[in-house]
CSV table of N, CA and C in Angstrom, one decimal:
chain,number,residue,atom,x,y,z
Y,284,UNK,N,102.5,109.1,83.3
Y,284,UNK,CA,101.7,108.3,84.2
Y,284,UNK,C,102.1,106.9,84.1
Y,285,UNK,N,102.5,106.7,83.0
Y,285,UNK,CA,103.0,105.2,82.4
Y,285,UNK,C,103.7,104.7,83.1
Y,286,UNK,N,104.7,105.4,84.5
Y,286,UNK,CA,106.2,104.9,84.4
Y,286,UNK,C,105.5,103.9,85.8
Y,287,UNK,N,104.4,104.6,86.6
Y,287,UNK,CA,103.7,103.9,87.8
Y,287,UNK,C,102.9,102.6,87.7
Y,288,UNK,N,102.8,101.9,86.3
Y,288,UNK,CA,102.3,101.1,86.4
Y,288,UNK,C,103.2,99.6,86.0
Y,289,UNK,N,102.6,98.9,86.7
Y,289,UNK,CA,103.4,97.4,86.9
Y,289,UNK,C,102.3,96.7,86.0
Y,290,UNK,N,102.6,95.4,86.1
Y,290,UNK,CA,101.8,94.1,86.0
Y,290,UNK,C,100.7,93.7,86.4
Y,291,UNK,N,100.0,93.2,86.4
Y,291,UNK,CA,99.2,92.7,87.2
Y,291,UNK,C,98.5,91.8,86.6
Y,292,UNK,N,98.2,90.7,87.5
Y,292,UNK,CA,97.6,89.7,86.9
Y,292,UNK,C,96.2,89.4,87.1
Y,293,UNK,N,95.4,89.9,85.7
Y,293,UNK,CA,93.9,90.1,86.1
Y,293,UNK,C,93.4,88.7,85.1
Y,294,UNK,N,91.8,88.0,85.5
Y,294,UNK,CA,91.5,86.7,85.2
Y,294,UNK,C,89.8,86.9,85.2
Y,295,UNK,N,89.2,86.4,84.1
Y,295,UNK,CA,87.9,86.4,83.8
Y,295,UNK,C,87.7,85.2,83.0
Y,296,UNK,N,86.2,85.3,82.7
Y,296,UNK,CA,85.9,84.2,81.6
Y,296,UNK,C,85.8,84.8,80.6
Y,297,UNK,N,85.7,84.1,79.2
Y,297,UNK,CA,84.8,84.7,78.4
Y,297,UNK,C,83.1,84.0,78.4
Y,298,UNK,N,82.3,85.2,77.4
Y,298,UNK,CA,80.8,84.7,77.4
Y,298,UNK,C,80.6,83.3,77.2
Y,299,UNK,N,80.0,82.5,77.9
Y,299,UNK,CA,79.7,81.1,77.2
Y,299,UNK,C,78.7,81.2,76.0
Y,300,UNK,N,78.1,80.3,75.5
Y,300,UNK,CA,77.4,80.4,74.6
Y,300,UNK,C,76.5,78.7,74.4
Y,301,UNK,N,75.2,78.8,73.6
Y,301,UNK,CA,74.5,77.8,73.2
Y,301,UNK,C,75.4,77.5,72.0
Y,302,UNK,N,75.9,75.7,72.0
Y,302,UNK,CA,76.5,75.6,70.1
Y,302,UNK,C,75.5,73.8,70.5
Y,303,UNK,N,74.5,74.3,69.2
Y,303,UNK,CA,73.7,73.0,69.2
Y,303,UNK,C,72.8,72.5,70.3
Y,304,UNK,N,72.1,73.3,71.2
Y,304,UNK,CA,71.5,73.2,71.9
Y,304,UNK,C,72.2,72.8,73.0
Y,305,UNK,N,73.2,72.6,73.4
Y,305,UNK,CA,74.2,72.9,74.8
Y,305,UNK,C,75.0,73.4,75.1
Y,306,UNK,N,75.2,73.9,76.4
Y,306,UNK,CA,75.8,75.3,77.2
Y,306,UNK,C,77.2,74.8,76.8
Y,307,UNK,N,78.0,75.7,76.3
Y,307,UNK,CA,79.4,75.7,76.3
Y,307,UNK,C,79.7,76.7,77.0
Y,308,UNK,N,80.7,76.5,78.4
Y,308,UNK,CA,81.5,77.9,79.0
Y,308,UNK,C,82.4,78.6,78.6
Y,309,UNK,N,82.3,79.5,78.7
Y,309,UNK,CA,83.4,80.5,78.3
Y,309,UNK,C,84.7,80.0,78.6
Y,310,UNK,N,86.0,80.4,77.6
Y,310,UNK,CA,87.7,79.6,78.4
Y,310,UNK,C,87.5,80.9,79.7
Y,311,UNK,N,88.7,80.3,80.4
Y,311,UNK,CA,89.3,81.4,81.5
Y,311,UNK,C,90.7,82.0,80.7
Y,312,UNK,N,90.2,83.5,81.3
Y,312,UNK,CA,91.4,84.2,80.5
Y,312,UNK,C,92.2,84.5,81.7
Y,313,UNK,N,93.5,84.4,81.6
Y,313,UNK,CA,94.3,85.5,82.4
Y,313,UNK,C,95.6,86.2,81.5
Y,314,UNK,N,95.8,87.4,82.0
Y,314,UNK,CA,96.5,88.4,81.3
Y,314,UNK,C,96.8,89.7,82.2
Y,315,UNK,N,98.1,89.3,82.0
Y,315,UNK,CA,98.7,90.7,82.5
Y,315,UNK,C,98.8,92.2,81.9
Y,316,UNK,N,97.8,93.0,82.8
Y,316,UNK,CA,97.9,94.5,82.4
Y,316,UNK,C,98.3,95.6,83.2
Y,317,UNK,N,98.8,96.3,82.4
Y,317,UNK,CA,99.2,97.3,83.1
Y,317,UNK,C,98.9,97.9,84.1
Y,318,UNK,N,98.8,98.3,85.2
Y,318,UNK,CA,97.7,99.1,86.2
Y,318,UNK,C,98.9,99.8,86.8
Y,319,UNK,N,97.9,100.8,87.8
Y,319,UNK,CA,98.5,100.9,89.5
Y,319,UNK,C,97.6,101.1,90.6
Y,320,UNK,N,98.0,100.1,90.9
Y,320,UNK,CA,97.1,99.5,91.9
Y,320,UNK,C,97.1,100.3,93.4
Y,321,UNK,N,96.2,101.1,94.0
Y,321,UNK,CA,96.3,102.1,95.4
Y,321,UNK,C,95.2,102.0,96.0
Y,322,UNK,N,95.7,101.8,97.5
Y,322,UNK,CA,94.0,102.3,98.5
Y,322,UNK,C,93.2,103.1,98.2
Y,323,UNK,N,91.8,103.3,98.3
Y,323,UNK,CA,90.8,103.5,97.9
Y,323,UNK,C,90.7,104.8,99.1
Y,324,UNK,N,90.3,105.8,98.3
Y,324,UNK,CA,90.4,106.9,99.2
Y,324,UNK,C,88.7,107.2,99.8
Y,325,UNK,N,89.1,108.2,100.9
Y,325,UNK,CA,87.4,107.8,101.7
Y,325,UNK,C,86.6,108.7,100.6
Y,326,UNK,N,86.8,109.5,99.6
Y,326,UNK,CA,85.7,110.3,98.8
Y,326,UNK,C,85.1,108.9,98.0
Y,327,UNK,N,86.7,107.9,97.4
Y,327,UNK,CA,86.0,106.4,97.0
Y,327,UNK,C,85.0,105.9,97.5
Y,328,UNK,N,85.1,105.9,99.2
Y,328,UNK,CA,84.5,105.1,99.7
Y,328,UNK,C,83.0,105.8,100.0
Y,329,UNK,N,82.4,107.1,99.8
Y,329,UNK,CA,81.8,108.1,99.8
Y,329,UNK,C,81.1,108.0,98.5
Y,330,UNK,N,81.7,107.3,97.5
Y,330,UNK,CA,81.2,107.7,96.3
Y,330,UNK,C,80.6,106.0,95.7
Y,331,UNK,N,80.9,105.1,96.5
Y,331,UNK,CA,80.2,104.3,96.5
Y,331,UNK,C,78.4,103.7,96.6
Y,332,UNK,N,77.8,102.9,96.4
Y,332,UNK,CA,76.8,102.1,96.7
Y,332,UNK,C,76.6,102.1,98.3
Y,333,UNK,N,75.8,102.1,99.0
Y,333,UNK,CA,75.6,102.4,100.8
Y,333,UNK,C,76.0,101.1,100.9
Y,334,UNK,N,75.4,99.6,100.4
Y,334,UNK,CA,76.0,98.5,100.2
Y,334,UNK,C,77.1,97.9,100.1
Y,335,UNK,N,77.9,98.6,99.3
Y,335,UNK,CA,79.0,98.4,99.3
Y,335,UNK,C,80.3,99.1,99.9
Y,336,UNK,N,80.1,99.7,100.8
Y,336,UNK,CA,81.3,100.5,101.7
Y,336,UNK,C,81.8,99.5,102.5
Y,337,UNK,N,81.7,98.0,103.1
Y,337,UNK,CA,82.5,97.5,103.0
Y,337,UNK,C,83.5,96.7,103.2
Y,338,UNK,N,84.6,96.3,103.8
Y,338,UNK,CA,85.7,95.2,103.2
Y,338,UNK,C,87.0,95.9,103.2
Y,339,UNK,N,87.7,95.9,102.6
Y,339,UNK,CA,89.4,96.2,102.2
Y,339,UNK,C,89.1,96.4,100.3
Y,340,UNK,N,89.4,97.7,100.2
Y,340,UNK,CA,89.1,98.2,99.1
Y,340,UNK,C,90.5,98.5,98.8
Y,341,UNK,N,90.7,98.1,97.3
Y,341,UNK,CA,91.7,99.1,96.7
Y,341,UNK,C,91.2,99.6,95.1
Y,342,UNK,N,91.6,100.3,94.6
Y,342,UNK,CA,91.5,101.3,93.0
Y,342,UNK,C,92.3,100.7,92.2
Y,343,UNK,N,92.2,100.1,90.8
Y,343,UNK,CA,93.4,100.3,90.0
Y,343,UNK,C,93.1,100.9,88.6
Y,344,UNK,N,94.1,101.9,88.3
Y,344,UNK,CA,94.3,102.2,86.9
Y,344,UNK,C,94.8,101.8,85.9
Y,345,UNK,N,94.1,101.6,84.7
Y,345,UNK,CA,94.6,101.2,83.5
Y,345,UNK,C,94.0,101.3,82.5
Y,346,UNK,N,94.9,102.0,81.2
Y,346,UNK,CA,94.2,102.4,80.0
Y,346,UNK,C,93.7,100.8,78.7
Y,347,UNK,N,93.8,99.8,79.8
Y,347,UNK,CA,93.6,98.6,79.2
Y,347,UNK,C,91.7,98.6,78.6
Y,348,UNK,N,91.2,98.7,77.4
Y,348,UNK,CA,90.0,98.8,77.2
Y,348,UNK,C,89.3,97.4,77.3
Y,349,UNK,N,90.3,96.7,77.5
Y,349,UNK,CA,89.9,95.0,77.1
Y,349,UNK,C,89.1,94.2,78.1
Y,350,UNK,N,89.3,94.8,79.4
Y,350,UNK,CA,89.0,93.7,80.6
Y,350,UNK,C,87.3,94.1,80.6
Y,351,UNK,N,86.9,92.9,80.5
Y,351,UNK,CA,85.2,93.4,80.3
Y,351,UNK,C,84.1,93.3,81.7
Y,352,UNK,N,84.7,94.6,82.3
Y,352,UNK,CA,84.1,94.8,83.6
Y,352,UNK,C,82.2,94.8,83.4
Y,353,UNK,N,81.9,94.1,84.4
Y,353,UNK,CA,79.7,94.6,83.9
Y,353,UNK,C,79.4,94.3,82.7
Y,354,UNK,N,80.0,93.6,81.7
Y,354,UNK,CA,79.2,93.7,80.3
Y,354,UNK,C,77.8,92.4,80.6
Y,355,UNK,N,77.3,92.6,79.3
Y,355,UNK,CA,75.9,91.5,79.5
Y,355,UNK,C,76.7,90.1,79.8
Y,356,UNK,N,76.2,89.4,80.6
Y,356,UNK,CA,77.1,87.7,80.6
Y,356,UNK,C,78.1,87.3,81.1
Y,357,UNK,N,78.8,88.1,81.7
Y,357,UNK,CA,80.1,88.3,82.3
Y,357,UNK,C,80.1,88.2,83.5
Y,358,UNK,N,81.1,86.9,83.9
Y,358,UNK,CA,81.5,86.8,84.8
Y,358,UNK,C,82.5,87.5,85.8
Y,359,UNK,N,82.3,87.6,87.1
Y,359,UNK,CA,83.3,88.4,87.6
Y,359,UNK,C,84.8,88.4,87.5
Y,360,UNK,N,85.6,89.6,87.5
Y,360,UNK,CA,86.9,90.2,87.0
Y,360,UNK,C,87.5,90.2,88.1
Y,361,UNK,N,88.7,89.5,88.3
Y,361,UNK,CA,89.6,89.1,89.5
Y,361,UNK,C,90.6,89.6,88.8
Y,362,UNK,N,92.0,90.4,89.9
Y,362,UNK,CA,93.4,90.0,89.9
Y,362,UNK,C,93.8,89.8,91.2
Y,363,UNK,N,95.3,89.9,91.1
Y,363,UNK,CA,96.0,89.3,92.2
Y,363,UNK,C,96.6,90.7,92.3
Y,364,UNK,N,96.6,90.8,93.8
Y,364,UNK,CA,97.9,92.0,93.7
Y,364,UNK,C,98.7,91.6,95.5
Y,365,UNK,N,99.3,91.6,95.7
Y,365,UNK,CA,100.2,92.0,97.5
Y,365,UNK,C,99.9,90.6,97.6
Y,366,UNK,N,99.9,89.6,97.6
Y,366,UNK,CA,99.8,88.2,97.8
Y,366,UNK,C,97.8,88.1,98.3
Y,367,UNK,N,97.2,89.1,97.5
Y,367,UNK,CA,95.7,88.5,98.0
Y,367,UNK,C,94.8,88.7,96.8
Y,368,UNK,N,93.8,88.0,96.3
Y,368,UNK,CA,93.1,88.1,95.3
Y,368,UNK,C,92.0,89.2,95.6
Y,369,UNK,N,91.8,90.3,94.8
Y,369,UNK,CA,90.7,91.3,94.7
Y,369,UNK,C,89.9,90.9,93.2
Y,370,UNK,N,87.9,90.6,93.7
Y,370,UNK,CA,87.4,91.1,92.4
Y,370,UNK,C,87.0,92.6,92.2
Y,371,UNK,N,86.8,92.9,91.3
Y,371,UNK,CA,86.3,94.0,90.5
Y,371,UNK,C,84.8,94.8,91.2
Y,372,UNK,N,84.6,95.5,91.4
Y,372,UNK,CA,83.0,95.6,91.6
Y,372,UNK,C,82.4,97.0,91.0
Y,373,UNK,N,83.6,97.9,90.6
Y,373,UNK,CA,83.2,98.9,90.2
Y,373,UNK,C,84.1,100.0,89.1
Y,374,UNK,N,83.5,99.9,87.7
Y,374,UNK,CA,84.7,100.6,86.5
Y,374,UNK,C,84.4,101.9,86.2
Y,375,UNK,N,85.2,102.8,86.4
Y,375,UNK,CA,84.8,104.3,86.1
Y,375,UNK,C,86.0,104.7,84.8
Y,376,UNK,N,85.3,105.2,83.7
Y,376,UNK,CA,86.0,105.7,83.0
Y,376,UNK,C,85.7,106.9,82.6
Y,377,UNK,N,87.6,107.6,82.2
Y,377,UNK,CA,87.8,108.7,82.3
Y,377,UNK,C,88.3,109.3,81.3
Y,378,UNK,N,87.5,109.3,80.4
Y,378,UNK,CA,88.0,109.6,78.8
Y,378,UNK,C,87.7,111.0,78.3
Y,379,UNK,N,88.1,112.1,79.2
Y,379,UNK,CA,88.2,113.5,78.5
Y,379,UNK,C,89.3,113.9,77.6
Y,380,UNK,N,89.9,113.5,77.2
Y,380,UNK,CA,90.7,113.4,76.2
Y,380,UNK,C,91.9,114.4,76.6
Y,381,UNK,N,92.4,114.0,77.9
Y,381,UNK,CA,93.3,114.5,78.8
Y,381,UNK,C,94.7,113.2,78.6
Y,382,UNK,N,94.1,112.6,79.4
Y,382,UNK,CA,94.7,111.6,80.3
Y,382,UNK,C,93.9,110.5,80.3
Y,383,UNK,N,93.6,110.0,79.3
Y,383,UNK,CA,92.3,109.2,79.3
Y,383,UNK,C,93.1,107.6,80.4
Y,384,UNK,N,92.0,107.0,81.2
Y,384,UNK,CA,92.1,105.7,81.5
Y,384,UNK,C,91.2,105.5,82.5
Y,385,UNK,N,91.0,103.9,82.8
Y,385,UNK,CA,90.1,103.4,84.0
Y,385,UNK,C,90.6,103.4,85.3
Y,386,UNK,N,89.0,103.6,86.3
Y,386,UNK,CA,89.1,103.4,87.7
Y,386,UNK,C,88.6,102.3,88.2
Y,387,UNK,N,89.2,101.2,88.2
Y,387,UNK,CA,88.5,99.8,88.7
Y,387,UNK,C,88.6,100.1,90.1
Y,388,UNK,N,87.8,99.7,91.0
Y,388,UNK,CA,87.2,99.6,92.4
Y,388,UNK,C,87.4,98.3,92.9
Y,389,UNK,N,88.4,97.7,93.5
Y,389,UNK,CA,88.1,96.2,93.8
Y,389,UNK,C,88.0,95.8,95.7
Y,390,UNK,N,87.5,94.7,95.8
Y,390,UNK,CA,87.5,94.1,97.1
Y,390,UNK,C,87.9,93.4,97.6
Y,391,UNK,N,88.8,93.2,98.6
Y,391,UNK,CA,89.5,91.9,98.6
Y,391,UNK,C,88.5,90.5,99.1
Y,392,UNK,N,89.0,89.3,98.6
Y,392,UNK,CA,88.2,88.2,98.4
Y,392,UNK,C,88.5,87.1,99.3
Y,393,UNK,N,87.9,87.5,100.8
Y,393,UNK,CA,88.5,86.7,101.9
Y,393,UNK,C,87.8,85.1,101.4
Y,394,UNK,N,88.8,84.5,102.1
Y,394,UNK,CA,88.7,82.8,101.5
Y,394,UNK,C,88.8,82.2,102.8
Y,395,UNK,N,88.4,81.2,102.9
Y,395,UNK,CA,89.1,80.3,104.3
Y,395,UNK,C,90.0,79.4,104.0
Y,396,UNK,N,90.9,79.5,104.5
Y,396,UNK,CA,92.2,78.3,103.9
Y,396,UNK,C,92.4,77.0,104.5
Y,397,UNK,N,92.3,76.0,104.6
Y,397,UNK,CA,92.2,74.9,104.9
Y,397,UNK,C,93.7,74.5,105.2
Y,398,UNK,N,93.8,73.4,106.3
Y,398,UNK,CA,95.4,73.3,106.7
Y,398,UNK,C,95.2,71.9,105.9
């Protein structure tokens, strides 16, 4: 399943934290991981939140345990993929001890671009 995954350039914070009684922010991380990145299929889109069905969805896989999708404090999980930015909105993992790896759920992140 290895041979289908590319690059991809995914970007978060880390937790900020109190040091001495003021807010310090987390750095910005970015790092490229492995994925493969595919349209979201309609059982995806079926298996979603009623809320969130939606936008322009795509899935990516990756046995990367690192990217800290939902944890306490965390800020949202962006990559880039086809020249448009998608965040994160939903991690499914699939660790039967098969074929273990993740199903990130992402959305693409319309912007307005200014001339």
């Amino acid at each position: 399943m290895s041979q289908f995954r590319q690059p991809v350039l995914f970007r978060w914070n880390s937790p900020g934290r109190y040091e001495f009684g003021r807010w310090v922010p987390g750095r910005a991380i970015e790092r490229d991981v492995l994925a493969s990145v595919q349209p979201v299929t309609m059982q995806d889109i079926v298996d979603m939140p009623e809320g969130e069905r939606h936008g322009q969805m795509v899935k990516a896989y990756t046995v990367d345990a690192e990217i800290p999708v939902h944890q306490f404090g965390q800020d949202r999980v962006t990559f880039s993929w086809c020249g448009f930015e998608w965040v994160v909105i939903a991690d499914e993992c699939h660790c039967g001890g098969v074929i273990e790896h993740r199903k990130l759920v992402a959305r693409r992140v319309v912007t307005e671009q200014t001339p």
